[in-house]
Protein backbone atom coordinates (compact mmCIF):
# COMPACT_ATOMS: atom_id res chain seq x y z
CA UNK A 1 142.21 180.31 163.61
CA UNK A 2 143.17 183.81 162.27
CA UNK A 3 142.15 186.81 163.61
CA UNK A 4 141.00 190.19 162.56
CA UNK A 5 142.93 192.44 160.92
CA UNK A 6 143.31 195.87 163.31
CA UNK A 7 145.20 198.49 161.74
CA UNK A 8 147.90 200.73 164.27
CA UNK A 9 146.18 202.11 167.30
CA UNK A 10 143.61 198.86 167.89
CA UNK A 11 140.00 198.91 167.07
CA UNK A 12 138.00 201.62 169.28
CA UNK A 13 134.94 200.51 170.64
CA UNK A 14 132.38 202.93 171.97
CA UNK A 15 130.63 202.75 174.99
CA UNK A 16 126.73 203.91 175.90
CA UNK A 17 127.58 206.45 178.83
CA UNK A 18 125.33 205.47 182.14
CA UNK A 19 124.63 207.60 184.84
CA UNK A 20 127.03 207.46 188.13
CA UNK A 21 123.74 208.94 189.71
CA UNK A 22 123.20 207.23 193.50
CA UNK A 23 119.40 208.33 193.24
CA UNK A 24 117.33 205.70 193.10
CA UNK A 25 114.44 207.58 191.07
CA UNK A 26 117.09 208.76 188.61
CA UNK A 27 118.36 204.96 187.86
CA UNK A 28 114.79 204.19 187.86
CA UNK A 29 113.86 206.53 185.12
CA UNK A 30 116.76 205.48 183.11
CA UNK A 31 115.74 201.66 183.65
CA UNK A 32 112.27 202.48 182.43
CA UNK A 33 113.32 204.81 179.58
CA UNK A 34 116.13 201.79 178.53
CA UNK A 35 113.26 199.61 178.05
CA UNK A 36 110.75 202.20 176.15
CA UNK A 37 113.62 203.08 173.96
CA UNK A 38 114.24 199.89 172.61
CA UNK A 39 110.45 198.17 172.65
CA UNK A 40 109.25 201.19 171.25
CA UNK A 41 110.10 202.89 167.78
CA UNK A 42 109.11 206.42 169.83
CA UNK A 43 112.71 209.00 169.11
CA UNK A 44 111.15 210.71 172.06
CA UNK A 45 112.22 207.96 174.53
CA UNK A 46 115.26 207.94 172.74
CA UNK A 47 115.92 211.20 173.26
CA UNK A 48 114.79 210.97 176.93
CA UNK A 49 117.19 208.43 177.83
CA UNK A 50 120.33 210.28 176.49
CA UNK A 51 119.51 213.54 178.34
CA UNK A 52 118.82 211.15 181.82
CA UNK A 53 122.23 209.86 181.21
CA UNK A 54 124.34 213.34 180.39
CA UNK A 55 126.54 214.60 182.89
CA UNK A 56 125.11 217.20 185.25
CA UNK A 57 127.25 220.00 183.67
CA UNK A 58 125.03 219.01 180.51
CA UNK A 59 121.77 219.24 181.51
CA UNK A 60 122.04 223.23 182.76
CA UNK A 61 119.06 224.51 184.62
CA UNK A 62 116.46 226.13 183.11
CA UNK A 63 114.35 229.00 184.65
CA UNK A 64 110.37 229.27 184.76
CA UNK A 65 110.44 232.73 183.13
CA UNK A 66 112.65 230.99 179.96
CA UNK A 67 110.41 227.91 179.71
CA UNK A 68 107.11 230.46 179.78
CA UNK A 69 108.46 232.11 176.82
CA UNK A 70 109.20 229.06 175.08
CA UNK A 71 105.79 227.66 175.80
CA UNK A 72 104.28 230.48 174.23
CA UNK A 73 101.04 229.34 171.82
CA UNK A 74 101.44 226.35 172.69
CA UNK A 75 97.88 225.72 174.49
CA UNK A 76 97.52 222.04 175.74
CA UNK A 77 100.70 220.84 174.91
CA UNK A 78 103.31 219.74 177.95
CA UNK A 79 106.97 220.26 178.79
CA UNK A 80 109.61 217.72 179.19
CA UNK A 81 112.12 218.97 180.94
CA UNK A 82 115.33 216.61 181.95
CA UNK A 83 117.64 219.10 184.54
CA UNK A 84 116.69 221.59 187.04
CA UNK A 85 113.71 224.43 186.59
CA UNK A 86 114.69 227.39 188.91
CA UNK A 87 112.06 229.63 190.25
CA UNK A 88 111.69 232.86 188.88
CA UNK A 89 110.47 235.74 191.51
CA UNK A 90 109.46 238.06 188.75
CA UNK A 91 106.94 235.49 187.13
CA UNK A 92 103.77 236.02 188.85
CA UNK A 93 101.34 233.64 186.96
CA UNK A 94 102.43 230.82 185.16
């Protein structure tokens, strides 16, 4: 039997990136969003599941006072955030 044909330097494979993450609601939110993401045709689980599994250096924190002003007229919608909110002392209602 012949094999393939690999030009110099071998044939790179790339891997899906998993979390190293010892929380146990983390690797449960990733199991969950694994599953949605491929029974469902939704991008947004998609989407979910490659932020859950970024590096913590990725996923910066964002601050109350930023995600108010991005919220703006946006009545009745919700927020996803994947990474740390901080709390903002000079935001008084939210």
């Amino acid at each position: 039997s012949m094999g393939i044909d690999i030009e110099a330097g071998g044939r790179v494979k790339s891997k899906v990136r998993v979390t190293k993450s010892e929380n146990p609601y983390l690797r449960l939110l990733c199991k969950l969003y694994k599953f949605l993401a491929r029974r469902t045709d939704s991008k947004f689980n998609k989407v979910i599941l490659k932020r859950l599994n970024m590096t913590r250096k990725s996923k910066a924190p964002l601050s109350l006072q930023k995600l108010a002003k991005l919220m703006e007229n946006k009545d009745g919608k919700i927020a996803v955030v994947v990474g740390t909110v901080t709390d903002d002392k000079r935001l008084y209602d939210v």
